Amino acid sequence: MENRLLQILVCPICKSTLRHDREHQELICSADRLAFPIRDGVPVMLPGEARELDAAPAQT
């Protein structure tokens, strides 16, 4: 995913910045503890498509 795109994308729920998890191909919102999938190079920023993260602290 391009860095320029990451700079403008925010969480659709809380508007906080997102972290790109390259291994799992997801965008992570640490504030809401959600992971938004990236499918075929396109971020799916729908709240219904996000998965909840574990109770473990988010990695930075």
N, CA, C and O atoms as a CHARMM CRD file, in Angstrom:
* protein
*
  240
    1    1 MET  N      0.85000  -1.17100   0.00000 PROA 1      0.00000
    2    1 MET  CA     0.00000   0.00000   0.00000 PROA 1      0.00000
    3    1 MET  C      0.89400   1.23100   0.00000 PROA 1      0.00000
    4    1 MET  O      1.89800   1.27500   0.71000 PROA 1      0.00000
    5    2 GLU  N      0.53600   2.20300  -0.77600 PROA 2      0.00000
    6    2 GLU  CA     1.33600   3.41500  -0.89100 PROA 2      0.00000
    7    2 GLU  C      1.26700   4.25500   0.38200 PROA 2      0.00000
    8    2 GLU  O      0.22100   4.35700   1.02200 PROA 2      0.00000
    9    3 ASN  N      2.39900   4.85200   0.73200 PROA 3      0.00000
   10    3 ASN  CA     2.44600   5.70500   1.91700 PROA 3      0.00000
   11    3 ASN  C      1.53600   6.91400   1.78700 PROA 3      0.00000
   12    3 ASN  O      0.94700   7.35900   2.77200 PROA 3      0.00000
   13    4 ARG  N      1.41700   7.44900   0.57200 PROA 4      0.00000
   14    4 ARG  CA     0.53800   8.61300   0.38600 PROA 4      0.00000
   15    4 ARG  C     -0.90600   8.28000   0.72700 PROA 4      0.00000
   16    4 ARG  O     -1.61000   9.08400   1.33700 PROA 4      0.00000
   17    5 LEU  N     -1.34100   7.09500   0.33300 PROA 5      0.00000
   18    5 LEU  CA    -2.70600   6.67600   0.63800 PROA 5      0.00000
   19    5 LEU  C     -2.88100   6.49900   2.14200 PROA 5      0.00000
   20    5 LEU  O     -3.90700   6.88600   2.70200 PROA 5      0.00000
   21    6 LEU  N     -1.88500   5.91700   2.79100 PROA 6      0.00000
   22    6 LEU  CA    -1.95900   5.73200   4.24500 PROA 6      0.00000
   23    6 LEU  C     -2.03200   7.05700   4.98200 PROA 6      0.00000
   24    6 LEU  O     -2.64200   7.13500   6.04900 PROA 6      0.00000
   25    7 GLN  N     -1.42700   8.09400   4.43600 PROA 7      0.00000
   26    7 GLN  CA    -1.43000   9.40400   5.08700 PROA 7      0.00000
   27    7 GLN  C     -2.80700  10.05500   5.07700 PROA 7      0.00000
   28    7 GLN  O     -3.11100  10.86600   5.95200 PROA 7      0.00000
   29    8 ILE  N     -3.63900   9.71400   4.10700 PROA 8      0.00000
   30    8 ILE  CA    -4.96100  10.35700   4.03500 PROA 8      0.00000
   31    8 ILE  C     -6.08900   9.48200   4.57100 PROA 8      0.00000
   32    8 ILE  O     -7.16000   9.99500   4.89500 PROA 8      0.00000
   33    9 LEU  N     -5.87000   8.17700   4.66900 PROA 9      0.00000
   34    9 LEU  CA    -6.90900   7.28800   5.19500 PROA 9      0.00000
   35    9 LEU  C     -6.98800   7.39600   6.71300 PROA 9      0.00000
   36    9 LEU  O     -5.96300   7.45100   7.39300 PROA 9      0.00000
   37   10 VAL  N     -8.19900   7.42600   7.23600 PROA 10     0.00000
   38   10 VAL  CA    -8.42900   7.42900   8.68000 PROA 10     0.00000
   39   10 VAL  C     -9.51400   6.41200   8.99200 PROA 10     0.00000
   40   10 VAL  O    -10.22000   5.94500   8.09800 PROA 10     0.00000
   41   11 CYS  N     -9.63400   6.08000  10.24400 PROA 11     0.00000
   42   11 CYS  CA   -10.68200   5.16400  10.68100 PROA 11     0.00000
   43   11 CYS  C    -12.04700   5.79200  10.38900 PROA 11     0.00000
   44   11 CYS  O    -12.27000   6.95100  10.73900 PROA 11     0.00000
   45   12 PRO  N    -12.96000   5.05900   9.75900 PROA 12     0.00000
   46   12 PRO  CA   -14.27200   5.62500   9.44800 PROA 12     0.00000
   47   12 PRO  C    -15.14200   5.85200  10.68700 PROA 12     0.00000
   48   12 PRO  O    -16.16900   6.52600  10.61200 PROA 12     0.00000
   49   13 ILE  N    -14.73500   5.29600  11.81300 PROA 13     0.00000
   50   13 ILE  CA   -15.53300   5.43300  13.03100 PROA 13     0.00000
   51   13 ILE  C    -15.05000   6.60500  13.88600 PROA 13     0.00000
   52   13 ILE  O    -15.83200   7.48600  14.24300 PROA 13     0.00000
   53   14 CYS  N    -13.74800   6.60800  14.21200 PROA 14     0.00000
   54   14 CYS  CA   -13.23500   7.62400  15.13400 PROA 14     0.00000
   55   14 CYS  C    -12.32800   8.65200  14.46900 PROA 14     0.00000
   56   14 CYS  O    -11.93000   9.62600  15.10900 PROA 14     0.00000
   57   15 LYS  N    -11.99800   8.45400  13.20500 PROA 15     0.00000
   58   15 LYS  CA   -11.15600   9.36800  12.41900 PROA 15     0.00000
   59   15 LYS  C     -9.70200   9.41600  12.86400 PROA 15     0.00000
   60   15 LYS  O     -8.99500  10.37000  12.54000 PROA 15     0.00000
   61   16 SER  N     -9.23900   8.41100  13.59800 PROA 16     0.00000
   62   16 SER  CA    -7.83300   8.36600  13.99900 PROA 16     0.00000
   63   16 SER  C     -6.99100   7.74000  12.89500 PROA 16     0.00000
   64   16 SER  O     -7.52500   7.12300  11.97300 PROA 16     0.00000
   65   17 THR  N     -5.68100   7.90100  12.99100 PROA 17     0.00000
   66   17 THR  CA    -4.78600   7.36300  11.96900 PROA 17     0.00000
   67   17 THR  C     -4.76400   5.83600  12.03200 PROA 17     0.00000
   68   17 THR  O     -5.10700   5.23600  13.05100 PROA 17     0.00000
   69   18 LEU  N     -4.35900   5.22900  10.93400 PROA 18     0.00000
   70   18 LEU  CA    -4.33200   3.78200  10.81200 PROA 18     0.00000
   71   18 LEU  C     -2.90300   3.30700  10.61400 PROA 18     0.00000
   72   18 LEU  O     -2.06300   4.02700  10.07400 PROA 18     0.00000
   73   19 ARG  N     -2.63900   2.09100  11.05600 PROA 19     0.00000
   74   19 ARG  CA    -1.33000   1.45800  10.87000 PROA 19     0.00000
   75   19 ARG  C     -1.50400   0.30600   9.89000 PROA 19     0.00000
   76   19 ARG  O     -2.46900  -0.45300   9.98300 PROA 19     0.00000
   77   20 HSD  N     -0.57100   0.17500   8.95400 PROA 20     0.00000
   78   20 HSD  CA    -0.64300  -0.88600   7.95000 PROA 20     0.00000
   79   20 HSD  C      0.04300  -2.13400   8.48700 PROA 20     0.00000
   80   20 HSD  O      1.23600  -2.10700   8.79300 PROA 20     0.00000
   81   21 ASP  N     -0.69900  -3.21900   8.60200 PROA 21     0.00000
   82   21 ASP  CA    -0.16000  -4.51800   8.99100 PROA 21     0.00000
   83   21 ASP  C      0.06300  -5.29900   7.70300 PROA 21     0.00000
   84   21 ASP  O     -0.86500  -5.90300   7.16500 PROA 21     0.00000
   85   22 ARG  N      1.30700  -5.28500   7.20900 PROA 22     0.00000
   86   22 ARG  CA     1.62500  -5.90900   5.92900 PROA 22     0.00000
   87   22 ARG  C      1.43400  -7.42500   5.96600 PROA 22     0.00000
   88   22 ARG  O      0.99700  -8.02200   4.98100 PROA 22     0.00000
   89   23 GLU  N      1.75500  -8.03800   7.08300 PROA 23     0.00000
   90   23 GLU  CA     1.65200  -9.49700   7.19900 PROA 23     0.00000
   91   23 GLU  C      0.21400  -9.98700   7.01100 PROA 23     0.00000
   92   23 GLU  O     -0.02400 -10.97100   6.31100 PROA 23     0.00000
   93   24 HSD  N     -0.73300  -9.30400   7.63400 PROA 24     0.00000
   94   24 HSD  CA    -2.13000  -9.72200   7.56900 PROA 24     0.00000
   95   24 HSD  C     -2.93500  -8.94900   6.53200 PROA 24     0.00000
   96   24 HSD  O     -4.12600  -9.20700   6.35800 PROA 24     0.00000
   97   25 GLN  N     -2.30000  -8.00400   5.84000 PROA 25     0.00000
   98   25 GLN  CA    -2.97300  -7.16400   4.84700 PROA 25     0.00000
   99   25 GLN  C     -4.22000  -6.51300   5.43700 PROA 25     0.00000
  100   25 GLN  O     -5.34100  -6.71300   4.96900 PROA 25     0.00000
  101   26 GLU  N     -3.97400  -5.71900   6.49500 PROA 26     0.00000
  102   26 GLU  CA    -5.05100  -5.01000   7.18500 PROA 26     0.00000
  103   26 GLU  C     -4.57700  -3.62300   7.57200 PROA 26     0.00000
  104   26 GLU  O     -3.37900  -3.36600   7.69000 PROA 26     0.00000
  105   27 LEU  N     -5.54400  -2.73000   7.76800 PROA 27     0.00000
  106   27 LEU  CA    -5.28000  -1.42400   8.35200 PROA 27     0.00000
  107   27 LEU  C     -5.82200  -1.46400   9.76800 PROA 27     0.00000
  108   27 LEU  O     -6.98400  -1.80700   9.98800 PROA 27     0.00000
  109   28 ILE  N     -4.97200  -1.11000  10.73200 PROA 28     0.00000
  110   28 ILE  CA    -5.30600  -1.24800  12.14900 PROA 28     0.00000
  111   28 ILE  C     -5.64000   0.10000  12.77100 PROA 28     0.00000
  112   28 ILE  O     -4.88200   1.06100  12.63400 PROA 28     0.00000
  113   29 CYS  N     -6.77400   0.16800  13.45200 PROA 29     0.00000
  114   29 CYS  CA    -7.13700   1.32600  14.25300 PROA 29     0.00000
  115   29 CYS  C     -6.90900   0.94300  15.71500 PROA 29     0.00000
  116   29 CYS  O     -7.65400   0.14300  16.28000 PROA 29     0.00000
  117   30 SER  N     -5.88100   1.51900  16.31200 PROA 30     0.00000
  118   30 SER  CA    -5.56100   1.20200  17.70500 PROA 30     0.00000
  119   30 SER  C     -6.61700   1.74300  18.66500 PROA 30     0.00000
  120   30 SER  O     -6.88100   1.13100  19.70100 PROA 30     0.00000
  121   31 ALA  N     -7.21900   2.87400  18.33600 PROA 31     0.00000
  122   31 ALA  CA    -8.20800   3.49200  19.22000 PROA 31     0.00000
  123   31 ALA  C     -9.45800   2.62200  19.37000 PROA 31     0.00000
  124   31 ALA  O     -9.95900   2.43000  20.47700 PROA 31     0.00000
  125   32 ASP  N     -9.94900   2.10500  18.26100 PROA 32     0.00000
  126   32 ASP  CA   -11.17200   1.28400  18.29000 PROA 32     0.00000
  127   32 ASP  C    -10.90400  -0.21400  18.34800 PROA 32     0.00000
  128   32 ASP  O    -11.83200  -1.01500  18.46700 PROA 32     0.00000
  129   33 ARG  N     -9.60500  -0.59300  18.26200 PROA 33     0.00000
  130   33 ARG  CA    -9.20000  -2.00100  18.28500 PROA 33     0.00000
  131   33 ARG  C     -9.86700  -2.77700  17.15500 PROA 33     0.00000
  132   33 ARG  O    -10.41300  -3.85900  17.36700 PROA 33     0.00000
  133   34 LEU  N     -9.81300  -2.19700  15.93000 PROA 34     0.00000
  134   34 LEU  CA   -10.39300  -2.82100  14.74900 PROA 34     0.00000
  135   34 LEU  C     -9.34200  -2.99200  13.66600 PROA 34     0.00000
  136   34 LEU  O     -8.38200  -2.22500  13.58900 PROA 34     0.00000
  137   35 ALA  N     -9.53200  -4.00300  12.83300 PROA 35     0.00000
  138   35 ALA  CA    -8.65500  -4.25600  11.69100 PROA 35     0.00000
  139   35 ALA  C     -9.51600  -4.27300  10.43300 PROA 35     0.00000
  140   35 ALA  O    -10.42500  -5.09200  10.29700 PROA 35     0.00000
  141   36 PHE  N     -9.21700  -3.35500   9.51700 PROA 36     0.00000
  142   36 PHE  CA    -9.93700  -3.26300   8.25600 PROA 36     0.00000
  143   36 PHE  C     -9.15000  -4.02200   7.18800 PROA 36     0.00000
  144   36 PHE  O     -7.95000  -3.79300   7.04100 PROA 36     0.00000
  145   37 PRO  N     -9.79200  -4.91700   6.44200 PROA 37     0.00000
  146   37 PRO  CA    -9.07100  -5.74100   5.46900 PROA 37     0.00000
  147   37 PRO  C     -8.65100  -4.94100   4.24100 PROA 37     0.00000
  148   37 PRO  O     -9.26000  -3.93000   3.89000 PROA 37     0.00000
  149   38 ILE  N     -7.59000  -5.42900   3.59900 PROA 38     0.00000
  150   38 ILE  CA    -7.16800  -4.90900   2.29900 PROA 38     0.00000
  151   38 ILE  C     -7.34500  -6.06900   1.33000 PROA 38     0.00000
  152   38 ILE  O     -6.68700  -7.10200   1.46100 PROA 38     0.00000
  153   39 ARG  N     -8.23200  -5.89600   0.35900 PROA 39     0.00000
  154   39 ARG  CA    -8.52300  -6.96100  -0.60400 PROA 39     0.00000
  155   39 ARG  C     -8.10600  -6.50600  -1.99600 PROA 39     0.00000
  156   39 ARG  O     -8.55000  -5.46900  -2.48800 PROA 39     0.00000
  157   40 ASP  N     -7.25300  -7.29400  -2.61100 PROA 40     0.00000
  158   40 ASP  CA    -6.74200  -6.98200  -3.95500 PROA 40     0.00000
  159   40 ASP  C     -6.15100  -5.57900  -4.01200 PROA 40     0.00000
  160   40 ASP  O     -6.29000  -4.87700  -5.01400 PROA 40     0.00000
  161   41 GLY  N     -5.49100  -5.17700  -2.93200 PROA 41     0.00000
  162   41 GLY  CA    -4.84200  -3.87200  -2.88400 PROA 41     0.00000
  163   41 GLY  C     -5.76200  -2.71900  -2.54900 PROA 41     0.00000
  164   41 GLY  O     -5.32000  -1.57000  -2.54200 PROA 41     0.00000
  165   42 VAL  N     -7.04200  -2.99000  -2.26700 PROA 42     0.00000
  166   42 VAL  CA    -8.01400  -1.94300  -1.97000 PROA 42     0.00000
  167   42 VAL  C     -8.46500  -2.06700  -0.51800 PROA 42     0.00000
  168   42 VAL  O     -8.97400  -3.11500  -0.12000 PROA 42     0.00000
  169   43 PRO  N     -8.28200  -0.99700   0.29100 PROA 43     0.00000
  170   43 PRO  CA    -8.75000  -1.05300   1.67700 PROA 43     0.00000
  171   43 PRO  C    -10.27900  -1.04900   1.73700 PROA 43     0.00000
  172   43 PRO  O    -10.93300  -0.23800   1.08100 PROA 43     0.00000
  173   44 VAL  N    -10.82800  -1.95100   2.51700 PROA 44     0.00000
  174   44 VAL  CA   -12.27700  -2.03100   2.71300 PROA 44     0.00000
  175   44 VAL  C    -12.57300  -1.33200   4.04100 PROA 44     0.00000
  176   44 VAL  O    -12.39800  -1.90800   5.11500 PROA 44     0.00000
  177   45 MET  N    -13.02300  -0.08100   3.94500 PROA 45     0.00000
  178   45 MET  CA   -13.18000   0.76200   5.13000 PROA 45     0.00000
  179   45 MET  C    -14.62100   0.78000   5.66200 PROA 45     0.00000
  180   45 MET  O    -15.08300   1.79900   6.17500 PROA 45     0.00000
  181   46 LEU  N    -15.30500  -0.32000   5.53800 PROA 46     0.00000
  182   46 LEU  CA   -16.67500  -0.42400   6.05000 PROA 46     0.00000
  183   46 LEU  C    -16.63900  -0.99900   7.46200 PROA 46     0.00000
  184   46 LEU  O    -16.01700  -2.03900   7.68100 PROA 46     0.00000
  185   47 PRO  N    -17.29000  -0.34800   8.42300 PROA 47     0.00000
  186   47 PRO  CA   -17.27500  -0.85700   9.80200 PROA 47     0.00000
  187   47 PRO  C    -17.75600  -2.30000   9.91000 PROA 47     0.00000
  188   47 PRO  O    -17.25600  -3.04700  10.75100 PROA 47     0.00000
  189   48 GLY  N    -18.69400  -2.70300   9.09800 PROA 48     0.00000
  190   48 GLY  CA   -19.21100  -4.07000   9.12900 PROA 48     0.00000
  191   48 GLY  C    -18.20900  -5.11000   8.63500 PROA 48     0.00000
  192   48 GLY  O    -18.35600  -6.29500   8.93400 PROA 48     0.00000
  193   49 GLU  N    -17.20400  -4.69100   7.89200 PROA 49     0.00000
  194   49 GLU  CA   -16.18100  -5.59700   7.36500 PROA 49     0.00000
  195   49 GLU  C    -14.97500  -5.72000   8.29100 PROA 49     0.00000
  196   49 GLU  O    -14.14300  -6.60900   8.11100 PROA 49     0.00000
  197   50 ALA  N    -14.87600  -4.83400   9.28100 PROA 50     0.00000
  198   50 ALA  CA   -13.72600  -4.83900  10.19400 PROA 50     0.00000
  199   50 ALA  C    -13.85400  -5.97800  11.19100 PROA 50     0.00000
  200   50 ALA  O    -14.95300  -6.39800  11.55400 PROA 50     0.00000
  201   51 ARG  N    -12.69900  -6.46300  11.62100 PROA 51     0.00000
  202   51 ARG  CA   -12.71600  -7.48500  12.67400 PROA 51     0.00000
  203   51 ARG  C    -12.15200  -6.85200  13.94300 PROA 51     0.00000
  204   51 ARG  O    -11.30200  -5.96200  13.89000 PROA 51     0.00000
  205   52 GLU  N    -12.64300  -7.33000  15.07900 PROA 52     0.00000
  206   52 GLU  CA   -12.15200  -6.83500  16.36400 PROA 52     0.00000
  207   52 GLU  C    -10.81400  -7.47600  16.67300 PROA 52     0.00000
  208   52 GLU  O    -10.59800  -8.65600  16.39800 PROA 52     0.00000
  209   53 LEU  N     -9.92100  -6.69200  17.24500 PROA 53     0.00000
  210   53 LEU  CA    -8.61300  -7.19400  17.63900 PROA 53     0.00000
  211   53 LEU  C     -8.67600  -7.85500  19.00500 PROA 53     0.00000
  212   53 LEU  O     -9.60600  -7.61600  19.77400 PROA 53     0.00000
  213   54 ASP  N     -7.69200  -8.68100  19.30500 PROA 54     0.00000
  214   54 ASP  CA    -7.61600  -9.35300  20.60600 PROA 54     0.00000
  215   54 ASP  C     -7.50900  -8.33700  21.72700 PROA 54     0.00000
  216   54 ASP  O     -7.35200  -7.13900  21.49300 PROA 54     0.00000
  217   55 ALA  N     -7.59700  -8.83700  22.93900 PROA 55     0.00000
  218   55 ALA  CA    -7.44000  -7.98100  24.10900 PROA 55     0.00000
  219   55 ALA  C     -5.98400  -7.57800  24.33300 PROA 55     0.00000
  220   55 ALA  O     -5.70200  -6.69100  25.13800 PROA 55     0.00000
  221   56 ALA  N     -5.05400  -8.23200  23.61700 PROA 56     0.00000
  222   56 ALA  CA    -3.63000  -7.89600  23.74800 PROA 56     0.00000
  223   56 ALA  C     -3.39000  -6.48100  23.25100 PROA 56     0.00000
  224   56 ALA  O     -4.08600  -6.02300  22.34600 PROA 56     0.00000
  225   57 PRO  N     -2.42500  -5.78000  23.81900 PROA 57     0.00000
  226   57 PRO  CA    -2.13100  -4.41300  23.38800 PROA 57     0.00000
  227   57 PRO  C     -1.71600  -4.37300  21.91700 PROA 57     0.00000
  228   57 PRO  O     -1.07600  -5.29400  21.41100 PROA 57     0.00000
  229   58 ALA  N     -2.09300  -3.29200  21.24700 PROA 58     0.00000
  230   58 ALA  CA    -1.76300  -3.11800  19.83400 PROA 58     0.00000
  231   58 ALA  C     -0.26700  -2.88200  19.66700 PROA 58     0.00000
  232   58 ALA  O      0.35900  -2.22400  20.49800 PROA 58     0.00000
  233   59 GLN  N      0.30100  -3.41900  18.59200 PROA 59     0.00000
  234   59 GLN  CA     1.72100  -3.20600  18.29300 PROA 59     0.00000
  235   59 GLN  C      1.86300  -1.90400  17.53600 PROA 59     0.00000
  236   59 GLN  O      0.98400  -1.52100  16.76400 PROA 59     0.00000
  237   60 THR  N      2.97400  -1.22700  17.76200 PROA 60     0.00000
  238   60 THR  CA     3.20500   0.03200  17.04300 PROA 60     0.00000
  239   60 THR  C      4.38400  -0.09300  16.13600 PROA 60     0.00000
  240   60 THR  O      4.73600   0.86400  15.44500 PROA 60     0.00000
